[in-house]
Short mmCIF file of C-alpha atoms and ligand atoms in Angstrom, two decimals:
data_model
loop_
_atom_site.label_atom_id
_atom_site.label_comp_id
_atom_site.label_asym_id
_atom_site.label_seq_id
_atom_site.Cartn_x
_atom_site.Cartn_y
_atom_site.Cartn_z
CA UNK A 1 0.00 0.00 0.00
CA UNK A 2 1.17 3.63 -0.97
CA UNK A 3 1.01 5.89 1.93
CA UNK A 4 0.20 9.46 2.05
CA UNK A 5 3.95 10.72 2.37
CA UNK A 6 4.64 8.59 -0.59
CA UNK A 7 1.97 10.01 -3.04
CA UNK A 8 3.36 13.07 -1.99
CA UNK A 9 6.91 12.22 -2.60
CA UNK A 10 6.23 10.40 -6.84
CA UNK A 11 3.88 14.02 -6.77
CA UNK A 12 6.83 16.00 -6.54
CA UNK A 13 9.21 13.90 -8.12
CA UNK A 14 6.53 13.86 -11.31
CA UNK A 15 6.62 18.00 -11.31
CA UNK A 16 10.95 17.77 -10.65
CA UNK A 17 11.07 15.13 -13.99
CA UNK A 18 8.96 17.51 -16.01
CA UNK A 19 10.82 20.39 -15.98
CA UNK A 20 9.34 22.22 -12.50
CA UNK A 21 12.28 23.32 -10.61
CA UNK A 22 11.43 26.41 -9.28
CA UNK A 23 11.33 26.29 -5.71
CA UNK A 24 8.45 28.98 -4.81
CA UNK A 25 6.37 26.82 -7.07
CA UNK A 26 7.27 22.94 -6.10
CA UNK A 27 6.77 24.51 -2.29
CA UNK A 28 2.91 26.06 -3.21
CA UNK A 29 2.20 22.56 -5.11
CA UNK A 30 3.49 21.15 -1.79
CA UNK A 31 1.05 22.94 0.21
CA UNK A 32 -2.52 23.24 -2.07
CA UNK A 33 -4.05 19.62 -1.17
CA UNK A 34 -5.00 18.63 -4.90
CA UNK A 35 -7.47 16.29 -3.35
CA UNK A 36 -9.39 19.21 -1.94
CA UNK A 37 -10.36 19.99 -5.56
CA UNK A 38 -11.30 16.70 -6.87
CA UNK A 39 -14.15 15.22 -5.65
CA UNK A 40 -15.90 12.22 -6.20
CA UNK A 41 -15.31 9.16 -8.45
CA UNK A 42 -11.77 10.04 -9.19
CA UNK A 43 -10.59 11.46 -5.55
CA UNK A 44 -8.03 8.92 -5.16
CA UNK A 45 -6.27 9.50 -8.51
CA UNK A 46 -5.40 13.48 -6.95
CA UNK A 47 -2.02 12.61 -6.46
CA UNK A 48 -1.03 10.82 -10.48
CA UNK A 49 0.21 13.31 -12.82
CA UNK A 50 -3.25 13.38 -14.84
CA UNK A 51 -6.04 15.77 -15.94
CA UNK A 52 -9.18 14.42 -14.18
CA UNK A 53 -13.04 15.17 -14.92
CA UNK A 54 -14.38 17.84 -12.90
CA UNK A 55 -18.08 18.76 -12.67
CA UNK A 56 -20.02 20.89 -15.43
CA UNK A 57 -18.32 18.50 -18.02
CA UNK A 58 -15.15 20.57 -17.32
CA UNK A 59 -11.27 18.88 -15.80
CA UNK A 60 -8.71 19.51 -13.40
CA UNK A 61 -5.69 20.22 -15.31
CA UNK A 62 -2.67 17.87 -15.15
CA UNK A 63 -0.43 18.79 -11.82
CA UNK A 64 2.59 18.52 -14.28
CA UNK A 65 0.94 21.11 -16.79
CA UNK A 66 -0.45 23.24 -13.69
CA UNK A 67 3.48 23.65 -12.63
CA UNK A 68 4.83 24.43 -15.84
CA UNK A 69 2.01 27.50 -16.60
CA UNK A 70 2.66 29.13 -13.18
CA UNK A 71 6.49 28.68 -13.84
CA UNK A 72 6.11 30.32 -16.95
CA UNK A 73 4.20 33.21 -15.10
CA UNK A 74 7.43 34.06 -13.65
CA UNK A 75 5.21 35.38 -10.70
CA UNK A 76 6.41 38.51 -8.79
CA UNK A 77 4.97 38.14 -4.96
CA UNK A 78 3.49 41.76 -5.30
CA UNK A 79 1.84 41.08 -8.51
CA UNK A 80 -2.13 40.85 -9.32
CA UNK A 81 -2.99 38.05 -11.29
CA UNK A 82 -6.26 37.11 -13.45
CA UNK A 83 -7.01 33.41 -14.56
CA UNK A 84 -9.60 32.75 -16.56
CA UNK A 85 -11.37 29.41 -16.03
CA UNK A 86 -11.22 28.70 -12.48
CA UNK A 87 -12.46 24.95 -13.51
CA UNK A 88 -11.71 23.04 -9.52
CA UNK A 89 -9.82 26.27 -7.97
CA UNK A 90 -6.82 24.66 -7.27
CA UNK A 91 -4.71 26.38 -10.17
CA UNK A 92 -6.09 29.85 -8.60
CA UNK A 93 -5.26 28.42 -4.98
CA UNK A 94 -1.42 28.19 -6.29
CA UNK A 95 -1.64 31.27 -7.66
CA UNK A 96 -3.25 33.05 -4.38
CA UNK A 97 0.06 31.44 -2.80
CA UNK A 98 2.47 33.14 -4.49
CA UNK A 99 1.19 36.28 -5.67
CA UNK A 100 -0.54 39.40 -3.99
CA UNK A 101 -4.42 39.23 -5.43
CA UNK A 102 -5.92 36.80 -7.83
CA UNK A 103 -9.14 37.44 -9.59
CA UNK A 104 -10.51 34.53 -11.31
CA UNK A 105 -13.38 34.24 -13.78
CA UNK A 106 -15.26 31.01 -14.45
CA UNK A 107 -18.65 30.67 -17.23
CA UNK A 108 -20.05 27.67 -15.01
CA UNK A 109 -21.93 28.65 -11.56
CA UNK A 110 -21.69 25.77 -9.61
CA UNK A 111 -18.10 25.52 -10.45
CA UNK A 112 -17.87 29.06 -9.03
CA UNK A 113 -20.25 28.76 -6.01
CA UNK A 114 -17.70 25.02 -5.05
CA UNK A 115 -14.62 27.13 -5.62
CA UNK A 116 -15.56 30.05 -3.47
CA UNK A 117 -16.72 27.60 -0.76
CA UNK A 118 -13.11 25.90 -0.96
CA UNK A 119 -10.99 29.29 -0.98
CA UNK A 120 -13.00 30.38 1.91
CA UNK A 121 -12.26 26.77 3.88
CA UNK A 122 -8.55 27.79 3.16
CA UNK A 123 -8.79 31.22 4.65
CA UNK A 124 -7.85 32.45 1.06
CA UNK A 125 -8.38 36.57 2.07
CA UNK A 126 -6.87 37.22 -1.36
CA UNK A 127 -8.91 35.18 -4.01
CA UNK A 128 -11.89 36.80 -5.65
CA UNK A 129 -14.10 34.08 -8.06
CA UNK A 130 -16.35 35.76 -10.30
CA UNK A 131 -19.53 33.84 -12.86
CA UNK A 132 -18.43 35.44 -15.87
CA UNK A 133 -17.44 35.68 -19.47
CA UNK A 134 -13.59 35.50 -18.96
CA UNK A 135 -13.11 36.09 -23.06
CA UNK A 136 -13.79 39.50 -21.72
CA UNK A 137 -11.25 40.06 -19.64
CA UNK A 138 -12.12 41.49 -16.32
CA UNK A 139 -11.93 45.34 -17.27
CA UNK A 140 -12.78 46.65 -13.50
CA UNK A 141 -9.55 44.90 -12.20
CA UNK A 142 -7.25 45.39 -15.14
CA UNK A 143 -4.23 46.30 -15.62
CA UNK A 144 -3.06 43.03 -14.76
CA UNK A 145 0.90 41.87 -14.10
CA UNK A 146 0.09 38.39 -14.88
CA UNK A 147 -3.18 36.71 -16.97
CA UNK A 148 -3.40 32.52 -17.36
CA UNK A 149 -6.09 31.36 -19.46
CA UNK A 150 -6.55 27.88 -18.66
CA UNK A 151 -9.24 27.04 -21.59
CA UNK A 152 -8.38 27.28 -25.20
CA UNK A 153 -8.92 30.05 -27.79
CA UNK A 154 -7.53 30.16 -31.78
CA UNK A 155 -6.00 33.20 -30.85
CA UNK A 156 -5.26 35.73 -28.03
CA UNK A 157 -8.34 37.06 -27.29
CA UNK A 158 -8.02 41.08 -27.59
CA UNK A 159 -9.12 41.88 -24.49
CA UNK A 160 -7.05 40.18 -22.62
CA UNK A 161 -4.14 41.00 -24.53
CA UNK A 162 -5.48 45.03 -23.62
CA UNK A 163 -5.50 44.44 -19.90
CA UNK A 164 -1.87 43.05 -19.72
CA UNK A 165 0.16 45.82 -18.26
CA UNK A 166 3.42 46.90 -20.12
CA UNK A 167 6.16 44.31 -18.57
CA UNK A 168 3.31 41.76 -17.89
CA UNK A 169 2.96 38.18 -19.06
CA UNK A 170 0.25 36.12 -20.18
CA UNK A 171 0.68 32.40 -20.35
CA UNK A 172 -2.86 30.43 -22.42
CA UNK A 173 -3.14 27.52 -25.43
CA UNK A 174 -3.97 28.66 -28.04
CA UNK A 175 -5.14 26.55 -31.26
CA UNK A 176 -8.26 24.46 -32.27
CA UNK A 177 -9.88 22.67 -29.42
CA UNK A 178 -10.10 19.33 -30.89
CA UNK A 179 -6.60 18.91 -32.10
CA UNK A 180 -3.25 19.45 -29.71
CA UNK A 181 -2.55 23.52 -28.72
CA UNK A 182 0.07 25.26 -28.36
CA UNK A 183 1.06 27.01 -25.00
CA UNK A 184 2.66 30.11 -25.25
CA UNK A 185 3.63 33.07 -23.74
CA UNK A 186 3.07 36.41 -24.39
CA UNK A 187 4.85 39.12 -23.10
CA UNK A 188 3.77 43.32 -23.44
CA UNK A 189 6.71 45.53 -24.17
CA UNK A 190 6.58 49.33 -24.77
CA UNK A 191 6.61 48.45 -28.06
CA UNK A 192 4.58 45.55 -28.67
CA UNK A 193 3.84 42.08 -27.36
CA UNK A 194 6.47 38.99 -27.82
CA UNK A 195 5.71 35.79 -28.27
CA UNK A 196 7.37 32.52 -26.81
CA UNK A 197 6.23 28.53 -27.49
CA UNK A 198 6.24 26.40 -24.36
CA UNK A 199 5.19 23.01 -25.30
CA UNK A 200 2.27 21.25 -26.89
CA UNK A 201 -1.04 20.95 -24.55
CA UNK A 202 -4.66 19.90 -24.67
CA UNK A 203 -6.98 22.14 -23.17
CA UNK A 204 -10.95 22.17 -22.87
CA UNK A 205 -12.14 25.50 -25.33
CA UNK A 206 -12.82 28.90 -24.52
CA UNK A 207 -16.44 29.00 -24.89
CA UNK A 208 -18.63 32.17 -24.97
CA UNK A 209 -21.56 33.31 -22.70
CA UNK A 210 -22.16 32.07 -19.48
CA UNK A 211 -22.94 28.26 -19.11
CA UNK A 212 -26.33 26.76 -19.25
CA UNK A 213 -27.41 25.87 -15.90
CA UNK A 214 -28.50 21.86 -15.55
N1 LIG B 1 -7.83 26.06 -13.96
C1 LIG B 1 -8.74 24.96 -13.73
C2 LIG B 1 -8.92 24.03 -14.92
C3 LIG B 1 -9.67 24.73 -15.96
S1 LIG B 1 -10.61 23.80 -17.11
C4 LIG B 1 -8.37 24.15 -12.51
O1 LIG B 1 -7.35 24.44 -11.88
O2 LIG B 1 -9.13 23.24 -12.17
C5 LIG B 1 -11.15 25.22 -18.02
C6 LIG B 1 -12.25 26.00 -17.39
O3 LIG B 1 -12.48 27.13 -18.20
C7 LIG B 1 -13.57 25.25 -17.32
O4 LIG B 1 -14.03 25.20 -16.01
C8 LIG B 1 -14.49 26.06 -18.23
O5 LIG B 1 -15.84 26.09 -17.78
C9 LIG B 1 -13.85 27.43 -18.16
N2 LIG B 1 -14.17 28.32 -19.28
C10 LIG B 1 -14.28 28.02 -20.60
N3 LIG B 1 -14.59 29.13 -21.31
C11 LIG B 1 -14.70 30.16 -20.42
C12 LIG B 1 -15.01 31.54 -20.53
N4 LIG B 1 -15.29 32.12 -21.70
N5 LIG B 1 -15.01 32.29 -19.41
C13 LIG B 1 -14.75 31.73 -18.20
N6 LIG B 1 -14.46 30.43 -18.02
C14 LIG B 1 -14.42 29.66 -19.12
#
C-alpha cells in the first residue's frame, strides 16, 4: 500500500522530472491539497500526474501542466494576477500562494459557487471568483501583471491582450480545441507584445456566454 507521504513524494518527483524546478512553485504545489479539488469518483487518482473530470463536463488540469504555466508566469509576490477558467480552484489556490491578489473568472456557476466555498475553507483573504465571461477580460480589475487562461482560444483574445500591463505576461493555449494547442507566452513591451512557445497541450475550449445551468 502507498502511503500518504509517498503520493506526496512520486507528486513532486513527477513536477521535478517535467521540468518544474522552481522552488516557490514545487513549495505552493506542496502545500494546495490537490485532493481538496477533486471530488468524487476520481478522488483517489489526486495525487497521479493526470487531468481528471471535474463537474459541469469541465477537468482539473494535469499537476505537471499546472506547474509548468505558473512557472512560466514568472510570478512577482506583489503582482495581481487574473485566470480565466477557475475549472476546480486549485490552479487559482497556487496562484493566491504566491502572488498578492488573484481574480478569477469562471462561465459555469456551480463551479464558481464550489470554488468560493473551498478558498473560503482555506482562509484564502486574497482570491476573488467571479460567474463570468472571462473572453472579456475582467476590465474593473485590469491592468493586470500576470493573466493565465486555462481554456483554449484560436487566438489571443483582444481583451485580454489590452488588460496586460506593459512588462506583464500572459501564459494560455492557443489553437483548435479538438486537435493538440500550443502554449505560449506572451509578453507586453513598450513596443509591442512577444511571443514565446512552451510546449504542446490539450486544453478544454474557450467557450462564450455564461454556461447553461442543468
Ligand atoms: N484552472 C482549472 C482548470 C480549468 S478547465 C483548474 O485548476 O481546475 C477550463 C475552465 O475554463 C472550465 O471550467 C471552463 O468552464 C472554463 N471556461 C471556458 N470558457 C470560459 C469563458 N469564456 N469564461 C470563463 N471560463 C471559461
Amino acid at each position: 500500500m502507498t502511503t500518504d507521504a509517498e503520493r506526496k513524494m512520486q507528486f513532486l518527483f513527477a513536477l521535478r522530472s517535467n521540468g518544474i524546478t522552481e522552488s516557490r512553485v514545487l513549495s505552493a504545489m506542496e502545500k494546495i491539497d490537490r485532493g481538496l479539488f477533486v471530488r468524487g469518483l476520481f478522488a483517489d487518482r489526486a495525487y497521479d500526474d493526470m487531468p481528471l473530470p471535474i463537474e459541469c463536463g469541465q477537468t482539473i488540469s494535469q499537476p505537471s501542466i499546472v506547474g509548468m504555466m505558473t512557472q512560466a508566469l514568472r510570478i512577482n509576490p506583489r503582482d495581481k494576477i487574473l485566470e480565466i477558467g477557475t475549472g476546480s480552484g486549485y490552479q487559482a489556490a497556487i496562484l493566491g500562494l504566491l502572488a498578492r491578489r488573484v481574480y478569477t473568472v469562471e462561465r459555469h456557476r456551480k463551479l464558481v459557487q464550489e470554488a468560493k466555498a473551498l478558498f473560503k475553507s482555506l482562509d484564502f483573504a486574497n482570491i476573488t471568483c467571479i460567474l463570468s465571461d472571462g473572453s472579456y477580460g475582467l476590465p474593473e480589475q485590469a491592468p493586470f501583471d500576470r493573466i493565465l487562461v486555462t481554456a483554449a482560444a484560436e487566438d489571443p483574445p483582444s481583451p485580454l491582450m489590452a488588460q496586460l500591463k506593459v512588462g506583464g505576461i500572459m501564459v494560455l493555449p492557443v489553437g483548435q480545441s479538438d486537435t493538440v494547442q500550443n502554449l505560449i507566452r506572451v509578453t507586453r513591451t513598450e513596443k509591442g507584445y512577444d511571443y514565446d512557445d512552451i510546449r504542446d497541450v490539450r486544453f478544454v475550449p474557450l467557450v462564450e456566454g455564461l454556461g447553461k445551468e442543468v
